XYZ file of C-alpha atoms in Angstrom:
716
model
C 74.306 74.140 -160.377
C 75.372 72.842 -156.958
C 76.650 69.584 -155.573
C 76.877 68.339 -152.000
C 78.671 65.194 -150.867
C 79.569 63.627 -147.548
C 82.768 62.114 -148.954
C 85.068 63.472 -151.611
C 85.413 60.777 -154.274
C 86.650 60.888 -157.875
C 83.072 60.859 -159.161
C 82.121 63.742 -156.869
C 85.132 65.750 -158.016
C 84.532 65.097 -161.715
C 80.769 65.779 -161.463
C 81.174 69.049 -159.568
C 80.323 72.253 -161.459
C 83.366 73.986 -162.932
C 83.283 77.782 -163.021
C 85.420 80.020 -165.180
C 87.032 83.146 -163.698
C 84.539 85.896 -162.978
C 84.746 89.061 -165.099
C 83.158 92.207 -163.607
C 80.808 94.406 -165.624
C 81.753 98.026 -166.416
C 79.840 99.247 -163.342
C 81.243 96.519 -161.098
C 77.784 95.393 -160.031
C 77.808 92.037 -161.851
C 80.378 89.393 -162.762
C 80.118 87.209 -165.841
C 81.254 83.595 -165.849
C 80.588 80.201 -167.386
C 79.826 77.010 -165.492
C 79.753 73.431 -166.719
C 79.060 70.049 -165.141
C 79.066 66.431 -166.219
C 76.539 63.719 -165.437
C 77.763 60.140 -165.205
C 74.121 59.036 -165.369
C 73.324 60.639 -168.719
C 76.986 60.768 -169.820
C 76.454 64.333 -170.976
C 77.955 67.731 -170.246
C 75.834 70.819 -169.628
C 76.950 74.442 -169.548
C 75.630 77.914 -168.851
C 76.686 81.539 -169.032
C 75.734 83.205 -165.750
C 75.843 86.647 -164.138
C 76.704 87.027 -160.460
C 75.330 89.897 -158.367
C 78.483 90.999 -156.561
C 76.564 92.435 -153.592
C 74.305 89.486 -152.850
C 76.412 86.635 -154.206
C 73.365 85.360 -156.083
C 73.575 84.497 -159.774
C 71.185 84.112 -162.677
C 71.434 82.237 -165.951
C 72.121 84.452 -168.949
C 72.538 81.838 -171.689
C 71.898 78.110 -171.611
C 72.277 76.709 -175.093
C 74.583 74.273 -176.796
C 77.599 75.795 -178.515
C 77.561 79.096 -176.579
C 80.980 80.204 -175.333
C 83.392 83.054 -174.616
C 81.063 85.715 -173.176
C 82.333 89.308 -172.908
C 80.714 92.504 -171.664
C 79.666 95.063 -174.287
C 78.070 97.363 -171.719
C 76.733 97.162 -168.210
C 73.763 95.026 -169.231
C 74.771 93.569 -172.599
C 76.810 90.440 -173.247
C 78.311 89.178 -176.485
C 79.103 85.493 -176.889
C 80.075 83.074 -179.633
C 77.821 80.343 -180.930
C 78.852 77.513 -183.227
C 76.876 77.623 -186.462
C 76.298 75.501 -189.526
C 79.200 74.396 -191.733
C 81.794 75.445 -189.163
C 80.726 79.085 -188.995
C 80.655 81.208 -185.838
C 77.822 83.564 -184.927
C 78.314 86.643 -182.747
C 75.274 86.836 -180.475
C 74.309 89.720 -178.181
C 72.138 89.124 -175.134
C 70.535 91.924 -173.123
C 70.259 91.213 -169.392
C 67.059 93.162 -168.892
C 63.922 91.026 -168.428
C 61.721 90.300 -171.410
C 64.471 90.971 -173.940
C 65.723 88.534 -176.530
C 69.141 87.912 -178.028
C 70.103 88.910 -181.561
C 72.874 88.204 -184.047
C 75.564 90.866 -184.377
C 77.441 89.129 -187.168
C 78.653 85.859 -188.577
C 82.133 84.578 -189.434
C 82.678 81.785 -191.946
C 84.897 79.686 -189.701
C 85.791 78.921 -186.070
C 87.136 81.833 -183.996
C 88.145 82.067 -180.333
C 89.945 84.178 -177.700
C 87.623 87.167 -177.988
C 88.654 90.571 -176.629
C 86.777 93.872 -176.909
C 87.630 97.511 -176.161
C 85.195 100.412 -176.109
C 86.320 103.160 -178.522
C 83.310 105.496 -178.254
C 79.710 105.440 -177.108
C 78.709 103.682 -180.301
C 81.777 101.658 -181.358
C 83.639 98.757 -179.786
C 86.883 97.290 -181.129
C 86.715 93.517 -181.529
C 89.675 91.117 -181.728
C 89.966 87.331 -181.810
C 92.157 84.498 -183.028
C 91.588 81.865 -185.694
C 93.489 79.416 -187.855
C 94.478 80.659 -191.292
C 95.503 78.846 -194.460
C 98.915 79.418 -196.124
C 97.341 82.087 -198.341
C 96.074 83.980 -195.273
C 92.404 83.025 -195.447
C 90.288 81.953 -192.503
C 90.508 78.178 -192.131
C 87.269 76.223 -191.867
C 87.710 72.454 -191.432
C 84.072 71.845 -192.384
C 84.365 73.386 -195.834
C 88.013 72.605 -196.555
C 88.589 70.226 -199.439
C 89.590 66.831 -198.090
C 92.838 65.334 -199.492
C 92.766 61.940 -201.188
C 95.820 60.744 -199.246
C 96.565 60.784 -195.517
C 100.324 61.159 -196.075
C 102.179 63.957 -194.271
C 105.520 65.289 -195.485
C 107.809 67.545 -193.430
C 111.051 69.344 -194.162
C 111.249 71.359 -190.928
C 110.187 71.211 -187.268
C 107.664 70.980 -185.697
C 106.451 67.799 -187.347
C 104.048 67.299 -184.469
C 103.390 69.305 -181.326
C 101.705 68.314 -178.042
C 98.898 66.115 -179.429
C 98.610 66.948 -183.117
C 100.623 66.587 -186.303
C 101.338 70.057 -187.607
C 99.647 71.343 -190.733
C 100.311 74.350 -192.952
C 97.582 76.281 -191.131
C 98.715 78.767 -188.508
C 97.129 80.684 -185.660
C 96.494 84.355 -186.368
C 94.754 87.478 -185.094
C 91.731 89.223 -186.592
C 90.045 92.510 -185.743
C 86.923 94.479 -186.570
C 84.428 96.966 -185.149
C 81.064 96.469 -183.503
C 78.834 99.460 -184.280
C 75.672 100.357 -182.395
C 72.688 101.556 -184.389
C 69.084 101.747 -183.199
C 70.068 100.116 -179.924
C 71.734 97.076 -181.508
C 75.341 96.155 -182.229
C 76.501 94.737 -185.534
C 79.872 93.736 -186.937
C 80.799 96.383 -189.485
C 80.549 94.975 -193.016
C 80.088 91.599 -191.309
C 83.823 91.088 -191.806
C 87.071 90.746 -189.871
C 90.523 91.856 -191.003
C 93.488 89.490 -190.842
C 95.997 91.444 -188.729
C 99.059 89.314 -189.552
C 98.532 88.711 -193.261
C 101.809 88.396 -195.152
C 104.008 88.701 -192.042
C 105.058 85.060 -191.372
C 104.039 85.728 -187.762
C 101.689 83.503 -185.781
C 99.810 84.390 -182.616
C 98.624 83.144 -180.160
C 101.639 80.864 -179.756
C 100.723 77.152 -179.893
C 99.946 74.876 -178.234
C 98.587 76.808 -175.214
C 98.509 80.440 -176.344
C 95.279 82.336 -175.763
C 94.037 85.768 -174.729
C 97.165 86.253 -172.623
C 99.250 86.410 -175.821
C 97.695 89.647 -177.077
C 95.852 92.744 -175.957
C 93.636 95.327 -177.582
C 93.755 99.038 -176.817
C 92.775 102.388 -178.312
C 96.183 102.566 -180.045
C 95.950 99.141 -181.686
C 97.081 95.595 -181.016
C 100.050 94.175 -179.127
C 100.879 90.482 -179.381
C 103.644 87.932 -178.928
C 104.852 85.623 -181.695
C 107.708 83.193 -182.302
C 110.673 84.526 -184.237
C 109.935 83.205 -187.760
C 113.668 83.013 -188.541
C 114.413 80.549 -185.726
C 113.481 76.878 -185.431
C 110.518 76.842 -183.049
C 111.358 73.364 -181.748
C 114.889 74.359 -180.733
C 114.470 77.990 -179.603
C 111.988 79.576 -177.197
C 112.282 83.126 -178.470
C 108.994 85.007 -178.803
C 108.960 88.750 -179.498
C 106.418 91.418 -178.645
C 104.924 93.318 -181.598
C 102.703 96.381 -181.964
C 100.238 97.088 -184.783
C 99.034 100.717 -184.681
C 95.329 101.047 -185.471
C 93.348 104.269 -185.242
C 89.829 103.029 -185.949
C 90.078 99.211 -186.226
C 88.414 99.595 -189.611
C 91.747 99.617 -191.480
C 91.475 97.043 -194.251
C 95.252 96.985 -194.748
C 96.854 96.992 -191.304
C 100.330 98.508 -190.894
C 103.270 96.114 -190.588
C 103.859 94.918 -187.019
C 106.591 96.825 -185.165
C 108.883 94.771 -182.939
C 109.412 95.881 -179.333
C 113.131 95.842 -178.591
C 114.485 94.308 -175.380
C 118.304 94.254 -175.510
C 119.792 91.330 -173.578
C 116.505 89.462 -173.313
C 115.834 86.862 -176.029
C 113.480 84.297 -174.497
C 109.722 83.987 -174.098
C 107.666 87.193 -174.131
C 104.318 86.971 -172.363
C 101.297 88.769 -170.900
C 101.265 92.093 -172.828
C 98.755 94.504 -171.281
C 97.838 98.043 -172.315
C 97.726 100.664 -169.574
C 94.455 102.352 -168.660
C 95.405 105.378 -170.764
C 96.246 103.074 -173.666
C 99.705 104.539 -174.278
C 101.897 102.202 -172.209
C 102.312 98.434 -172.285
C 103.599 96.127 -169.565
C 104.774 92.584 -170.313
C 107.275 89.927 -169.268
C 110.266 88.469 -171.057
C 112.873 85.811 -170.314
C 116.587 86.135 -171.000
C 117.497 82.686 -172.382
C 116.261 81.642 -175.821
C 116.491 77.916 -174.989
C 115.072 77.719 -171.461
C 111.289 77.595 -171.261
C 111.335 78.003 -167.452
C 113.784 80.886 -167.238
C 112.844 83.743 -164.913
C 110.446 86.192 -166.591
C 111.516 89.824 -166.241
C 108.869 92.508 -165.830
C 109.126 95.311 -168.405
C 107.220 98.373 -169.490
C 107.056 100.268 -172.781
C 106.576 103.915 -171.686
C 105.161 104.877 -175.080
C 104.011 102.082 -177.387
C 104.349 104.367 -180.411
C 108.103 104.210 -179.699
C 108.635 100.428 -179.349
C 112.435 100.843 -179.420
C 112.428 101.899 -175.753
C 111.654 99.517 -172.900
C 112.431 99.649 -169.176
C 113.044 96.642 -166.926
C 111.962 96.395 -163.300
C 114.556 95.381 -160.694
C 117.312 95.143 -163.304
C 120.819 94.373 -162.029
C 124.244 94.694 -163.643
C 124.824 90.944 -163.588
C 121.597 90.386 -165.535
C 120.016 88.106 -162.929
C 117.446 90.646 -161.759
C 116.795 91.805 -158.214
C 113.360 90.225 -157.718
C 113.731 86.458 -157.268
C 110.233 85.674 -158.467
C 108.429 84.775 -161.691
C 105.953 87.573 -162.580
C 103.054 86.353 -164.688
C 99.698 88.139 -165.138
C 99.713 91.950 -165.078
C 97.087 94.622 -164.354
C 97.363 98.421 -164.375
C 95.715 100.675 -161.790
C 93.147 103.200 -162.980
C 95.643 106.067 -162.868
C 98.462 103.907 -164.286
C 100.596 104.679 -161.228
C 100.715 101.057 -160.053
C 100.964 97.548 -161.397
C 99.383 94.452 -159.887
C 101.327 91.334 -160.805
C 100.847 87.666 -159.940
C 103.778 85.414 -159.047
C 104.297 82.061 -157.331
C 105.403 82.174 -153.724
C 105.864 78.992 -151.666
C 103.061 76.875 -153.149
C 100.689 79.805 -153.773
C 100.103 82.270 -156.587
C 99.737 85.731 -155.055
C 99.191 89.319 -156.206
C 101.997 91.836 -155.719
C 101.661 95.616 -155.918
C 104.458 97.867 -157.217
C 104.945 101.274 -158.837
C 104.443 101.215 -162.606
C 107.688 103.138 -163.197
C 110.822 101.003 -162.781
C 112.846 103.877 -161.302
C 110.280 104.199 -158.514
C 110.306 100.476 -157.735
C 113.118 100.814 -155.198
C 111.961 98.069 -152.842
C 110.819 94.537 -153.585
C 107.038 94.103 -153.750
C 105.117 92.290 -151.062
C 101.926 90.295 -151.647
C 98.510 91.683 -150.857
C 96.011 89.612 -148.901
C 93.763 87.249 -150.866
C 91.684 84.218 -149.841
C 93.396 80.905 -149.049
C 94.817 79.186 -152.086
C 96.131 80.604 -155.349
C 95.005 83.476 -157.560
C 93.646 82.253 -160.892
C 92.631 85.615 -162.368
C 91.973 89.194 -161.281
C 90.293 92.293 -162.728
C 90.159 95.949 -161.770
C 86.799 97.155 -160.502
C 85.569 100.608 -161.592
C 86.678 103.544 -159.449
C 83.655 105.804 -160.018
C 81.158 103.704 -158.086
C 81.167 101.301 -155.192
C 78.641 98.804 -153.951
C 77.997 97.899 -150.313
C 80.495 95.077 -150.709
C 83.193 97.426 -151.986
C 84.716 100.368 -150.180
C 85.643 103.588 -151.949
C 89.187 102.500 -152.786
C 89.740 103.253 -156.478
C 91.742 100.091 -157.195
C 89.691 97.282 -155.716
C 90.159 93.958 -157.484
C 87.719 91.219 -158.390
C 89.749 88.067 -157.757
C 89.154 84.424 -158.650
C 91.063 81.917 -156.528
C 91.154 78.152 -156.098
C 92.636 76.034 -153.324
C 93.227 72.414 -152.415
C 89.699 72.263 -150.980
C 87.816 74.907 -153.014
C 87.403 74.693 -156.787
C 86.293 78.318 -157.298
C 86.129 81.379 -155.076
C 85.241 84.952 -156.074
C 86.304 87.814 -153.792
C 86.835 91.566 -153.637
C 90.375 92.485 -152.605
C 91.501 95.938 -151.492
C 95.235 96.467 -152.159
C 95.316 99.636 -150.017
C 94.166 97.794 -146.893
C 95.300 94.268 -147.918
C 91.882 92.920 -146.943
C 89.369 90.870 -148.872
C 85.702 89.909 -148.823
C 84.567 86.563 -150.197
C 81.579 86.977 -152.520
C 80.922 83.422 -153.700
C 82.484 79.996 -153.300
C 81.298 77.247 -155.639
C 82.021 74.560 -153.039
C 81.307 76.696 -149.980
C 85.029 76.726 -149.228
C 85.186 72.955 -149.400
C 82.137 72.182 -147.267
C 80.176 70.834 -150.242
C 82.895 68.201 -150.626
C 83.271 67.462 -146.915
C 86.693 69.172 -146.940
C 88.160 71.777 -144.576
C 91.390 73.734 -144.216
C 92.160 71.805 -141.036
C 93.183 68.852 -143.229
C 95.938 70.896 -144.864
C 99.442 71.518 -143.610
C 102.974 72.298 -144.793
C 106.308 70.876 -143.742
C 109.875 72.060 -144.312
C 112.998 69.918 -144.296
C 116.625 70.412 -145.231
C 117.410 69.632 -148.856
C 120.063 67.195 -150.015
C 122.468 70.020 -150.839
C 122.474 71.048 -147.180
C 122.154 74.778 -147.867
C 118.489 75.044 -148.809
C 115.079 74.102 -147.442
C 112.463 72.073 -149.272
C 108.775 72.727 -148.720
C 105.987 70.177 -149.039
C 102.213 70.321 -148.844
C 100.459 67.797 -146.611
C 96.832 66.693 -146.931
C 95.311 64.437 -144.296
C 91.960 62.583 -144.387
C 88.979 64.668 -143.295
C 88.407 62.078 -140.546
C 91.941 62.457 -139.178
C 92.388 63.060 -135.456
C 95.828 63.381 -133.911
C 94.484 61.920 -130.683
C 93.217 58.573 -131.997
C 96.693 57.063 -132.408
C 95.833 55.698 -135.860
C 98.548 55.348 -138.479
C 97.893 56.149 -142.118
C 99.958 54.915 -145.067
C 102.069 57.553 -146.776
C 101.129 58.645 -150.297
C 103.941 60.661 -151.902
C 102.989 62.612 -155.018
C 105.823 63.784 -157.296
C 105.029 66.711 -159.587
C 105.874 67.111 -163.255
C 107.720 69.849 -165.039
C 110.289 69.381 -163.641
C 110.152 73.166 -163.362
C 106.746 73.134 -161.695
C 105.325 72.854 -158.200
C 102.527 71.502 -156.079
C 100.360 74.501 -155.228
C 97.517 75.236 -152.893
C 95.169 75.200 -155.877
C 92.446 73.010 -157.359
C 93.017 70.220 -159.855
C 90.787 67.532 -161.318
C 93.769 65.565 -162.648
C 96.012 65.221 -159.585
C 93.972 66.261 -156.581
C 95.710 65.348 -153.287
C 92.392 65.363 -151.409
C 91.099 62.460 -153.538
C 94.017 60.334 -152.305
C 93.727 61.578 -148.716
C 90.042 60.646 -148.554
C 90.990 57.066 -149.391
C 92.837 56.977 -146.069
C 96.351 58.285 -146.830
C 98.460 61.066 -145.438
C 99.444 62.714 -148.711
C 102.788 64.500 -148.943
C 103.504 66.676 -152.008
C 107.149 67.798 -151.955
C 108.600 70.631 -154.043
C 112.232 69.484 -154.431
C 115.074 70.847 -156.544
C 113.653 72.042 -159.856
C 110.439 73.355 -158.311
C 109.146 76.856 -158.947
C 108.001 79.418 -156.386
C 110.930 79.038 -153.995
C 113.586 81.051 -155.816
C 115.488 80.564 -159.035
C 118.464 78.834 -157.348
C 116.277 75.884 -156.376
C 114.556 75.849 -159.772
C 117.737 76.117 -161.851
C 119.483 73.530 -159.670
C 117.930 70.676 -161.632
C 119.916 71.361 -164.787
C 122.228 68.393 -165.307
C 120.833 66.854 -162.092
C 117.625 65.073 -163.099
C 118.238 62.003 -160.954
C 120.614 63.714 -158.522
C 119.540 66.478 -156.179
C 115.778 66.021 -156.761
C 116.014 62.302 -155.963
C 118.060 62.964 -152.846
C 115.570 65.643 -151.770
C 112.809 63.018 -152.025
C 114.890 60.594 -149.934
C 115.220 63.348 -147.324
C 111.479 63.961 -147.513
C 110.646 60.299 -146.916
C 113.036 60.109 -143.974
C 111.754 63.342 -142.436
C 108.115 62.294 -142.692
C 108.723 58.877 -141.125
C 110.788 60.369 -138.295
C 108.639 63.413 -137.524
C 105.040 62.503 -138.368
C 103.887 59.753 -135.988
C 100.550 59.396 -137.779
C 102.335 58.139 -140.912
C 103.009 54.455 -141.542
C 106.158 54.433 -143.676
C 105.984 50.657 -144.088
C 102.831 50.991 -146.210
C 103.985 53.862 -148.412
C 103.148 54.377 -152.083
C 104.493 56.908 -154.599
C 102.982 58.336 -157.774
C 104.145 60.780 -160.423
C 103.410 62.098 -163.912
C 105.627 63.498 -166.672
C 108.886 64.367 -164.899
C 107.230 62.843 -161.846
C 106.814 59.689 -163.954
C 110.500 59.849 -164.833
C 111.281 60.040 -161.126
C 109.088 57.007 -160.407
C 111.135 55.015 -162.927
C 114.360 56.401 -161.434
C 113.211 55.553 -157.900
C 112.294 52.048 -159.088
C 115.970 51.386 -159.871
C 117.357 52.925 -156.665
C 117.145 52.225 -152.904
C 114.159 54.527 -152.319
C 112.155 52.245 -154.595
C 112.315 49.476 -152.008
C 110.697 51.771 -149.410
C 107.403 51.801 -151.318
C 104.828 49.040 -151.587
C 103.615 50.252 -154.992
C 104.445 52.826 -157.643
C 102.387 54.600 -160.322
C 104.031 56.136 -163.395
C 101.864 58.352 -165.634
C 103.372 59.428 -168.986
C 106.895 59.039 -167.637
C 110.363 58.767 -169.185
C 111.700 55.232 -169.599
C 115.015 56.300 -171.123
C 116.525 59.775 -171.307
C 118.255 58.655 -174.512
C 114.777 58.795 -176.065
C 114.257 62.446 -175.129
C 114.781 63.461 -178.741
C 111.565 61.707 -179.683
C 109.801 64.645 -178.011
C 108.653 67.767 -179.873
C 110.039 70.786 -177.967
C 113.747 69.979 -178.287
C 114.828 73.101 -176.424
C 113.707 71.304 -173.269
C 116.247 68.428 -173.279
C 118.909 70.723 -174.770
C 118.669 72.925 -171.693
C 118.073 70.375 -168.953
C 120.701 67.900 -170.194
C 123.216 70.638 -171.000
C 123.430 70.136 -174.725
C 122.218 68.035 -177.598
C 122.236 64.251 -177.585
C 125.178 64.231 -179.999
C 127.134 66.874 -178.067
C 126.619 65.554 -174.539
C 125.471 61.944 -174.731
C 127.096 61.297 -171.342
C 124.772 63.848 -169.733
C 121.749 61.936 -171.010
C 123.149 58.519 -170.088
C 124.032 59.593 -166.533
C 120.394 60.046 -165.528
C 118.857 57.268 -167.658
C 116.354 55.134 -165.664
C 116.828 52.308 -168.204
C 120.395 51.817 -166.920
C 118.987 50.446 -163.685
C 116.151 48.191 -164.843
C 117.984 45.250 -163.299
C 116.964 46.638 -159.896
C 113.281 47.102 -160.711
C 111.236 45.094 -158.207
C 108.356 47.166 -156.797
C 104.824 46.592 -158.169
C 104.100 49.356 -160.672
C 101.151 50.676 -162.663
C 102.069 52.242 -166.010
C 99.720 54.803 -167.606
C 100.288 56.295 -171.048
C 98.298 57.828 -173.889
C 98.742 57.530 -177.642
C 98.247 61.249 -178.314
C 101.059 62.178 -175.955
C 103.663 63.497 -178.386
C 105.668 65.128 -175.590
C 106.487 61.675 -174.182
C 105.521 59.072 -176.802
C 103.555 55.998 -175.739
C 106.576 53.751 -176.401
C 108.092 55.094 -173.163
C 105.246 53.492 -171.215
C 105.316 50.315 -173.279
C 109.062 49.874 -172.696
C 108.665 50.213 -168.930
C 105.737 47.777 -168.909
C 107.667 45.284 -171.053
C 110.584 45.323 -168.606
C 108.345 44.833 -165.588
C 106.468 41.980 -167.224
C 109.666 40.267 -168.420
C 111.058 40.481 -164.880
C 107.769 39.147 -163.505
C 107.312 42.244 -161.333
C 103.596 42.743 -160.579
C 102.552 45.392 -163.093
C 99.641 46.746 -165.089
C 99.341 48.926 -168.201
C 96.538 51.475 -168.623
C 96.462 53.088 -172.086
C 94.207 55.805 -173.506
C 94.150 56.037 -177.331
C 92.309 59.392 -177.330
C 94.148 61.369 -174.636
C 97.327 63.445 -174.715
C 99.808 64.203 -171.909
C 96.749 64.769 -169.706
C 93.645 62.629 -169.211
C 90.866 65.184 -169.714
C 87.696 63.348 -170.763
C 85.355 62.764 -167.819
C 84.736 59.073 -168.438
C 88.430 58.391 -169.043
C 89.361 60.308 -165.909
C 86.959 58.211 -163.850
C 88.651 55.047 -165.151
C 92.050 56.611 -164.432
C 91.103 57.219 -160.804
C 89.556 53.764 -160.425
C 92.702 52.036 -161.688
C 95.145 54.257 -159.792
C 93.332 54.053 -156.469
C 92.684 50.347 -156.895
C 96.398 49.740 -157.517
C 97.793 51.656 -154.549
C 95.006 50.547 -152.189
C 95.768 46.913 -152.970
C 99.416 47.162 -151.986
C 99.103 49.648 -149.112
C 96.502 47.529 -147.315
C 93.752 50.118 -147.596
C 91.758 47.760 -149.811
C 91.642 45.214 -146.970
C 90.600 47.948 -144.538
C 87.798 49.034 -146.870
C 86.552 45.455 -147.257
C 86.612 44.960 -143.487
C 84.693 48.209 -142.949
C 82.087 47.143 -145.520
C 81.753 43.776 -143.817
C 81.285 45.367 -140.387
C 78.722 47.787 -141.786
C 76.867 44.875 -143.380
C 76.702 43.043 -140.064
C 75.238 46.134 -138.426
C 72.471 46.233 -141.015
């Protein structure tokens, strides 16, 4: 499944094959992944499960059938995957990779399951774990067989009433486990049944709305998982605890009660629990604040999971701030458990850091190991017993999946000991399939508004750019959401800077106050400053670009943003910077901060606006874009979706109503079937058409395109 294009357009980007992270086989000779693509001719999506030969970089199709998903290795040449069945059931299918072999069913579950993990227990048994929705009485939920109510009414007496893009129901996410047994060369699910691990506990895992396999792990000692504190209001507090369920055989029909892992002084999000190679230790992260979703995660280890009362923190300091000014995320143990490999953001990239696995031995801050350009998406340990020609004999080589601003999927082998890497496969040939190269990318640094910090920004120029031709390109400023987020050197099909650059813009993506990856001081500086320091950083960015980048035409500038970036577009609209732009685009933005309590995760405004609406109304009013609607004058496109419960559609309607009443050129684009993100291929194509059409009209690029088409027509 390949695609080659001479120009990178929205349709090219959306049609391009999308690969999942590669997962190496037990021997390290193959890597398993899924790939999907969409055809705008047939209006259909196709998908495959494929196996990559790590030495040659060649791949073969393993499974190509509708409803197949979530492949995992059972052995070096056997793959298990899920297949949707009749009446909402799920079939466990095993496929042998040897030629002339057929697949077979290993079991069937009477409902939808997902987030599969397996762990080999012996030569003939494999522990199996997954997640699924359960009913209030603890039974597996199946929407196909559930009795339909006669009324559509919903009644709530506690939060959440709705979350992300769905109204909450009584059903909750839970974990299940079982055993796959091998007999006569075939695996089968023992008793064709799974055990509900959290029955009767009031605990729910993975944590909605985005929890997945990163919320739990499976090891020879049992299960570890994170779950919200059932005694706290989930909409107001971020606290999630780590729990351990001891299991000896994974055949226990009545699992022991979950044991909480104690972390004194840390009461925020717990994430990324991972068993050590020996299965006795667990590493994970946890935040300190129980009302700050973007607090700094602290890296911790449980030396002996059978004693969950004892944890050790890496780089702990007496003041509680922690000595490593980074945000550790994914975690991997070395084969001998002596080292940890941890991902963290660092100046617009996600990198892998190596450190000792014992906190007392971590006496110096970790440094990143070398990986391909871009950001690490996932990484796995390769086996130490064997090596292929591509791999040296280092026992801790990593199979790494990265993406970048020009490459949507790259698989490589990285050696931590030598900090070198070898690229195995790039889905877009490192951007060449899209007509993109690294030469179009750049970074700039300018002094922030506070005067004592620097602000970094990514820059993407058109692939046809030449600094010697004297041509000026209109500025396209992209403002990221979050606000605790960042533009990264990574791939996106929703906000891809290269799509805008290929229209003929110099695209600048600043990471102002509130951004992650540049230290917690910059990130935390946005609290109580939504329209303050970040706005002034953007003013500084605009001024720096115009003064220092001669290829940029600041008189034809446009600005776009989504979520918090959409808030900032509305804020800019009412302030002097708004008059510097020819056009603005606001996607799912905030019209009024006084409406922030119409959101679902209330801990977010409580933290960022320094209190509740009734305790600190002045803090909400201070940064309210609606206070300045009298100044709104720049043409603006408003985009909003009806399933966006984080920022309800009325925020977009209010902004559009103001613009129309003031007779400011404006347009409303609404999606009834999308949430905070526009994900459907056909909708995304419309999104890009409207967005690019809007900014091209006001920047003058539309006239340039028409002139070029006219000249080309005369040549013909």
